[in-house]
Amino acid sequence: MSVGIWRFFDGTPIGELRDTGAELEELGFDAIWFGEYAGREAFTQAALLLAATSKLTVATGVARFDQRSPLAAEGAIRALGEAYPGRFVAGLGGHRPGARPLTALREYLDGMDAADLPGLPPPSPRPKRVLAALGPRLLDLAAERADGAHPYFVPPEHTAMARERLGPGKYLAVEQAVVLDAAPEAAREHVDLYVRRAPHHRANLRRLGFTDADLADGGSDRLVDAIVASGEQAVADRIRAHLDAGADHVCVQVLARTENSYRRLADLLP
């Protein structure tokens, strides 16, 4: 069972960032994933976490391709791979205004692969490259041009579809939001945020059979339950469901965190 932690660190002091990495490593989690939204630059933050730990895998979930050039991304990935062999995963995604997501990401990967960096050859092993892929065509691109995919805000039914689309040889790391105690408001706020602001997530949920009624008013109970696992047993069961559906790794985003949330989560894992 490969399980990591997913979280935003926006606004988190660097000392707390380092302490969190050390805590997760001590608790035995395999990886820490973090999003890039309105905080530190993703590859810089990855370097801080890698330097604060000795064996934890650090993954961008995701570094936004619309925020930096392909050359800059490729250079950062090579540098982190050389400095911390086997410990960095480069998750890429994002949205370029006015561009079709599939076309924009394909062109970005073309730029990365063509990057001329004679003083910085690709390290061995090269860091995994995974794409934030939800729909069939982006999953096909992940299978073709990356080591796998990092779906976010998805139930196990999507994991099964993604595994079938990617094929057996690709890495599938799935994010799962959870609340360890009864916190229905935190679960609903999480779902409402993405349903209201992210049309690509709405489209993905419709592909999975959710209706306009499920997407209205912050999300139906059925949708909230599908996206957020609530209660310790449900959390353990949901992690297992993703792995049984074909995930190689599940990165858990704990909503309504408390001081001992990560220790409690670690105790749930065999």
PDB file of C-alpha atoms in Angstrom, residues 188 195 206 209-223:
ATOM      1  CA  ARG A 188     -19.105  20.349   1.384  1.00  0.00           C
ATOM      2  CA  VAL A 195     -17.713  22.593  -8.600  1.00  0.00           C
ATOM      3  CA  ARG A 206     -20.611  14.600 -15.734  1.00  0.00           C
ATOM      4  CA  GLY A 209     -22.575  10.068 -14.403  1.00  0.00           C
ATOM      5  CA  PHE A 210     -23.211  12.967 -12.033  1.00  0.00           C
ATOM      6  CA  THR A 211     -26.062  15.243 -13.079  1.00  0.00           C
ATOM      7  CA  ASP A 212     -26.686  18.983 -13.002  1.00  0.00           C
ATOM      8  CA  ALA A 213     -28.689  18.380  -9.832  1.00  0.00           C
ATOM      9  CA  ASP A 214     -25.621  16.765  -8.239  1.00  0.00           C
ATOM     10  CA  LEU A 215     -23.526  19.806  -9.158  1.00  0.00           C
ATOM     11  CA  ALA A 216     -25.976  22.420  -7.882  1.00  0.00           C
ATOM     12  CA  ASP A 217     -26.004  24.178  -4.496  1.00  0.00           C
ATOM     13  CA  GLY A 218     -22.547  23.082  -3.403  1.00  0.00           C
ATOM     14  CA  GLY A 219     -22.976  19.474  -4.491  1.00  0.00           C
ATOM     15  CA  SER A 220     -25.452  16.754  -3.630  1.00  0.00           C
ATOM     16  CA  ASP A 221     -24.892  14.395  -0.718  1.00  0.00           C
ATOM     17  CA  ARG A 222     -24.106  11.696  -3.290  1.00  0.00           C
ATOM     18  CA  LEU A 223     -21.387  13.831  -4.866  1.00  0.00           C
TER      19      LEU A 223
END
